[in-house]
């Protein structure tokens, strides 16, 4: 596929993240107005709620709420119909141009909000390099756990602390115990980290007790966002046995502001890597389940005028696809909801410049790295801003996600 041209001229360049090929869904407000659904096109947002109310889209009255869940619940046929109509309205030479133009808002004037109501959040551990690195750091061996090549390992996370990009994240307090300490202590995490992930958004759910195939799961996924699974490694390290992550993962998960549809990503499908062990048949699917999406992690200390690039990798580095994860999630009887968010797991490539967490980049703080400002880091310090970026690059066009960013605030003193 090549660049599709729009009458919104800023959308017609090879490197713009929001060409007509993309049309990602967000929620925005201007001034004191209530948040509403909009679609990004070039430097602008088409106010979908107002355009629908004015009779321009002609799709149904589902946009009187500030989230995209109602469209998500309608299923893939409706997703395609709606997207095709938006494409028609915004295409170069469209007969709808004059009618739609009054409903464009400059992104520069808009504040972005959560694009969906997140019903549930599950986080996986599906990057082989990340899992091997964590094994080497924590257990002294890069060998994968015995189940890892057979199961998309995951845990049930918290939807309550999933926030939109730009939301400050408070350094958590928690219980931890250093390896050489006799007793645990309570206080601010000293090993605050990020995890570079993709978030898959479940559009249509399935009933409790109703297994789904990988191919069915693929069709249930509405779109993708960038996801930063903020992690307190010292809290996590003390609490995680035997039931897995808890407080060390529950204080904040940031997502990028625009839902990039699975349809926009269709030309970028990429295969999962060759299986080191054959998967059980229920995890077989017929489609390539990953996507060729370039990813980058950046860190900007307080007062610095620009960020330092820490890592560049690709979503296609993962071992398990979101569809395989969703199938595995539901196959044992767990109902899945529209608005379910699935974190991919940390995405790391084979070399240190592709590591998607600071734990790996600094090897648990043992090998601090240097920022462009000359400062060194093992983990995140107060005032640091961490940013994730993603882009799929087609023939003369780019599918962008919008930055997924967050700044760390100092821990609250507790008990006061
Ligand atoms: Ca994670």
XYZ file of C-alpha atoms and ligand atoms in Angstrom:
417
model
C 0.000 0.000 0.000
C 1.138 3.582 -0.675
C 0.251 6.939 0.870
C -3.474 7.704 0.605
C -3.925 11.417 0.025
C -6.251 13.611 2.049
C -7.583 17.118 1.532
C -6.039 17.802 4.977
C -2.689 18.612 3.393
C -0.526 18.124 6.522
C -1.426 14.418 6.340
C 0.234 13.959 2.954
C 3.885 13.524 3.881
C 5.896 10.333 4.201
C 6.880 10.876 7.830
C 3.680 12.293 9.317
C 2.318 9.874 11.931
C -1.341 10.446 10.997
C -1.923 10.084 7.238
C -5.238 8.936 5.782
C -3.856 5.388 5.991
C -3.866 5.619 9.790
C -7.004 7.353 11.136
C -6.403 6.525 14.817
C -9.152 7.058 17.371
C -8.790 9.346 20.367
C -10.744 11.461 22.818
C -10.035 15.177 23.013
C -11.260 18.438 24.457
C -10.679 22.084 23.629
C -10.746 24.633 26.433
C -13.486 23.861 28.924
C -15.540 21.773 26.512
C -16.402 18.201 27.456
C -14.125 15.473 26.053
C -15.382 13.825 22.860
C -14.372 11.251 20.264
C -12.146 12.359 17.412
C -9.988 10.893 14.692
C -6.492 12.217 13.928
C -5.759 13.316 10.370
C -2.492 15.152 9.770
C -2.126 17.964 12.308
C -5.876 18.051 12.844
C -8.612 16.103 14.625
C -11.983 15.474 13.028
C -14.584 15.987 15.761
C -16.451 12.722 15.224
C -19.178 13.500 17.743
C -20.057 16.847 16.147
C -19.723 15.513 12.592
C -22.037 12.620 13.432
C -24.575 14.963 15.061
C -24.478 17.138 11.943
C -25.375 14.112 9.813
C -22.072 13.969 7.963
C -20.902 10.513 8.960
C -24.271 8.773 8.986
C -23.222 5.906 11.209
C -25.451 5.812 14.302
C -25.597 7.690 17.559
C -22.803 6.016 19.444
C -20.495 9.025 19.764
C -22.308 10.950 22.481
C -19.911 9.450 25.052
C -16.196 10.257 25.486
C -14.790 6.790 24.694
C -14.703 4.382 21.776
C -16.076 1.303 23.561
C -19.483 1.507 21.859
C -17.922 1.177 18.416
C -15.594 -1.544 19.704
C -18.565 -3.627 20.891
C -20.172 -3.497 17.433
C -17.568 -5.826 15.963
C -15.280 -6.052 12.938
C -17.888 -5.461 10.210
C -18.942 -2.176 11.826
C -15.280 -1.217 12.400
C -14.564 -1.637 8.694
C -17.712 0.217 7.612
C -16.992 3.155 9.903
C -13.357 3.397 8.896
C -14.270 3.219 5.207
C -16.712 6.098 5.688
C -14.069 8.218 7.469
C -11.621 7.443 4.649
C -14.214 8.549 2.090
C -14.921 11.810 3.948
C -11.260 12.739 4.401
C -9.862 11.580 1.036
C -8.534 14.051 -1.493
C -11.371 15.109 -3.802
C -14.095 14.012 -1.343
C -17.531 15.495 -1.956
C -17.844 15.756 1.828
C -14.927 18.163 2.251
C -16.962 21.369 2.574
C -19.348 19.743 5.057
C -16.603 18.185 7.184
C -14.103 21.051 7.214
C -15.903 23.031 9.981
C -15.459 20.023 12.296
C -11.666 19.988 12.183
C -9.786 21.031 15.313
C -6.033 21.699 15.451
C -4.262 19.068 17.545
C -2.167 21.898 18.965
C -5.325 23.342 20.576
C -6.587 20.025 21.970
C -6.057 18.119 25.198
C -6.126 14.349 24.792
C -7.927 12.003 27.194
C -8.208 8.245 27.656
C -9.555 6.927 24.335
C -11.406 4.007 25.913
C -12.808 2.836 29.206
C -10.332 0.087 30.143
C -12.474 -2.732 31.557
C -9.631 -5.028 32.602
C -5.884 -5.150 32.221
C -3.692 -8.211 31.819
C 0.055 -8.101 31.347
C 2.086 -10.790 29.628
C 5.747 -11.762 29.564
C 6.149 -12.717 25.929
C 9.551 -11.407 24.887
C 12.148 -14.187 24.918
C 15.151 -11.862 25.121
C 13.606 -9.953 28.033
C 12.752 -13.191 29.847
C 16.286 -14.510 29.317
C 17.827 -11.236 30.500
C 15.650 -11.187 33.604
C 16.602 -14.795 34.334
C 20.284 -13.967 34.003
C 19.944 -10.902 36.253
C 17.682 -12.386 38.918
C 18.554 -16.082 38.950
C 21.999 -16.126 37.396
C 20.868 -18.133 34.361
C 19.385 -17.050 31.024
C 17.466 -20.312 30.819
C 13.764 -19.714 30.366
C 11.349 -21.037 33.000
C 10.134 -24.557 32.103
C 6.696 -23.326 31.029
C 7.817 -20.321 29.013
C 8.109 -21.883 25.551
C 4.673 -23.506 25.962
C 2.503 -20.847 27.621
C 2.142 -17.106 27.047
C 2.916 -16.332 30.707
C 0.836 -13.495 32.173
C -0.792 -12.040 35.291
C -3.982 -10.142 35.946
C -3.153 -6.456 36.397
C -5.118 -3.396 37.432
C -7.332 -1.375 35.084
C -7.717 1.301 37.785
C -4.193 2.614 37.308
C -4.048 2.660 33.488
C -3.601 6.307 32.485
C -3.209 8.379 29.358
C 0.187 9.565 28.156
C 1.211 12.794 29.845
C -0.110 11.782 33.263
C 2.529 12.191 35.972
C 3.423 9.004 37.827
C 4.056 9.120 41.562
C 7.049 7.096 42.758
C 5.485 4.311 44.825
C 6.163 3.461 48.419
C 6.291 -0.192 49.229
C 7.817 -3.054 51.108
C 11.156 -4.380 49.925
C 14.136 -6.318 51.170
C 17.664 -6.012 49.874
C 19.394 -9.392 49.424
C 21.835 -8.624 52.256
C 19.216 -7.163 54.611
C 17.899 -9.230 57.517
C 14.425 -7.727 57.552
C 12.223 -5.944 55.021
C 11.763 -2.175 55.024
C 9.100 0.249 53.794
C 9.729 3.358 51.731
C 10.048 4.842 48.255
C 11.123 2.458 45.510
C 14.768 2.981 44.611
C 14.585 0.826 41.503
C 11.906 2.473 39.417
C 11.765 1.233 35.846
C 9.814 1.211 32.623
C 8.723 -1.617 30.379
C 8.405 -0.990 26.643
C 5.275 -2.805 25.527
C 2.454 -2.768 23.027
C -1.103 -2.855 24.365
C -3.715 -4.828 22.424
C -7.290 -3.605 22.892
C -10.026 -6.240 22.849
C -12.981 -4.936 20.846
C -15.494 -7.756 21.070
C -15.500 -9.947 24.160
C -16.351 -13.588 24.729
C -18.488 -15.260 27.379
C -17.155 -16.918 30.480
C -16.645 -20.623 29.775
C -16.470 -20.040 26.008
C -13.087 -20.960 24.518
C -11.870 -19.103 21.424
C -9.351 -20.005 18.745
C -6.297 -17.903 17.889
C -8.000 -16.854 14.628
C -11.148 -15.801 16.496
C -8.983 -13.913 18.982
C -7.252 -12.097 16.129
C -10.618 -10.838 14.883
C -11.600 -9.659 18.379
C -8.675 -7.219 18.622
C -9.775 -3.679 17.787
C -6.411 -1.939 17.843
C -3.113 -1.250 19.520
C -1.460 1.418 21.682
C 2.027 1.865 23.072
C 2.126 0.791 26.705
C 4.590 1.573 29.481
C 4.239 -0.876 32.348
C 5.981 1.171 35.049
C 7.699 -1.231 37.437
C 9.208 -0.929 40.906
C 11.874 -3.631 40.749
C 12.743 -3.666 44.446
C 9.099 -4.021 45.502
C 8.517 -6.604 42.756
C 11.606 -8.598 43.712
C 10.431 -9.095 47.291
C 6.751 -9.736 46.648
C 6.611 -11.806 43.475
C 7.065 -15.314 44.851
C 4.990 -17.419 44.684
C 2.024 -15.579 43.108
C 3.641 -13.060 40.771
C 3.676 -9.256 40.467
C 1.420 -7.175 42.713
C 2.257 -3.716 44.156
C 5.415 -3.367 42.090
C 3.265 -3.179 38.952
C 0.006 -1.657 40.175
C 0.889 2.023 40.654
C 0.715 3.086 37.026
C 0.502 1.906 33.425
C 0.652 4.562 30.693
C -0.813 4.201 27.205
C -0.384 6.345 24.097
C -3.380 8.569 23.316
C -4.516 7.220 19.924
C -5.912 3.746 19.261
C -4.275 2.593 16.032
C -6.701 0.121 14.490
C -5.735 -3.414 13.587
C -6.998 -2.531 10.112
C -4.447 0.285 9.735
C -1.719 -2.128 10.826
C -2.819 -4.940 8.490
C -0.084 -4.222 5.867
C 2.557 -4.586 8.595
C 1.791 -8.092 9.823
C 4.905 -10.028 10.781
C 5.364 -13.683 11.761
C 6.214 -14.893 15.225
C 9.737 -16.346 15.346
C 10.439 -19.997 14.705
C 9.189 -22.045 17.647
C 11.891 -23.457 19.897
C 9.317 -26.013 21.091
C 6.194 -26.929 19.209
C 3.144 -25.238 20.691
C 0.085 -27.243 21.669
C -2.504 -27.229 18.843
C -4.932 -24.858 20.611
C -2.316 -22.100 20.152
C -2.180 -22.553 16.370
C -3.420 -19.705 14.188
C -3.371 -19.139 10.452
C -2.275 -15.473 10.364
C 0.998 -13.734 11.133
C 0.149 -12.323 14.556
C 2.859 -9.722 15.153
C 3.448 -6.396 13.404
C 6.546 -4.651 12.075
C 6.433 -1.605 14.374
C 9.630 0.306 15.156
C 9.840 1.257 18.813
C 12.017 3.662 20.767
C 12.578 4.523 24.445
C 13.729 8.025 25.424
C 14.654 9.561 28.780
C 14.766 13.274 29.590
C 16.000 14.421 32.987
C 14.394 17.449 34.605
C 15.865 20.635 33.126
C 17.342 18.972 30.018
C 16.254 20.528 26.738
C 15.960 17.254 24.867
C 15.681 13.546 25.581
C 18.327 10.860 25.198
C 17.427 7.846 23.078
C 17.977 4.732 25.213
C 16.819 1.901 22.982
C 15.359 1.080 19.581
C 13.687 -2.218 18.840
C 10.675 -3.693 17.035
C 7.396 -5.279 18.110
C 8.144 -8.203 15.765
C 10.832 -9.296 18.284
C 8.119 -10.854 20.446
C 7.679 -14.621 20.774
C 3.892 -14.675 21.272
C 1.292 -12.576 19.445
C -1.592 -10.740 21.102
C -4.012 -13.182 19.445
C -2.179 -16.146 20.985
C -2.248 -14.399 24.357
C -5.950 -13.633 24.060
C -6.737 -17.224 23.028
C -4.744 -18.592 25.957
C -6.408 -16.094 28.322
C -9.917 -17.190 27.364
C -9.416 -20.878 26.643
C -9.633 -21.954 30.263
C -12.980 -20.237 30.784
C -12.090 -16.616 31.527
C -14.627 -14.284 29.923
C -13.088 -11.363 28.053
C -14.690 -7.932 27.845
C -14.804 -5.181 25.305
C -12.183 -2.739 26.583
C -9.875 -5.443 27.911
C -6.260 -4.291 27.591
C -3.493 -6.856 27.044
C 0.108 -5.780 27.643
C 2.479 -7.640 25.325
C 5.286 -7.995 27.833
C 8.561 -6.106 27.622
C 9.934 -5.914 24.106
C 13.707 -6.390 23.939
C 15.919 -7.278 21.000
C 19.133 -9.299 21.128
C 21.599 -6.482 21.884
C 21.714 -3.904 24.723
C 20.680 -1.052 22.402
C 17.406 -2.961 21.925
C 16.617 -3.562 25.619
C 13.162 -2.309 26.563
C 13.725 -1.794 30.303
C 16.334 -0.027 32.430
C 16.735 -3.197 34.491
C 18.256 -4.788 31.407
C 20.009 -1.675 30.099
C 21.865 -1.077 33.379
C 21.946 -4.798 34.277
C 20.094 -4.176 37.543
C 22.000 -0.955 38.165
C 25.399 -2.658 38.053
C 26.315 -0.954 34.747
C 24.917 2.602 34.824
C 24.462 4.313 31.456
C 25.164 7.933 30.529
C 22.618 10.404 29.181
C 23.377 13.141 26.638
C 23.452 15.604 29.551
C 26.377 13.693 31.085
C 24.244 12.392 33.958
C 24.273 8.675 34.672
C 21.348 6.428 35.505
C 20.757 2.905 36.712
C 17.036 3.465 37.265
C 14.621 6.422 37.044
C 15.159 9.486 39.244
C 12.487 11.966 40.314
C 11.748 14.478 37.572
C 12.812 12.160 34.757
C 10.434 11.952 31.814
C 10.264 8.647 29.952
C 8.798 8.459 26.473
C 7.908 5.558 24.191
C 7.539 6.081 20.450
C 6.300 3.737 17.733
C 5.954 3.791 13.975
C 5.130 1.339 11.209
C 6.716 2.439 7.945
C 4.981 1.721 4.654
C 5.737 2.718 1.074
C 5.897 6.513 1.418
C 3.833 6.724 4.590
C 4.070 6.181 8.346
C 1.599 4.853 10.885
C 2.350 6.623 14.182
C 0.892 6.202 17.638
C 1.619 9.506 19.385
C 4.092 9.593 22.249
C 3.505 7.550 25.395
C 5.110 9.704 28.043
C 5.189 10.174 31.811
C 7.182 12.141 34.382
C 8.084 10.711 37.770
C 7.037 12.706 40.834
C 8.734 12.202 44.225
C 7.173 9.641 46.563
C 4.737 10.890 49.175
C 6.002 10.727 52.720
C 4.170 7.877 54.426
C 3.297 7.514 57.239
C 3.088 11.315 57.426
Ca 5.154 -5.901 31.915
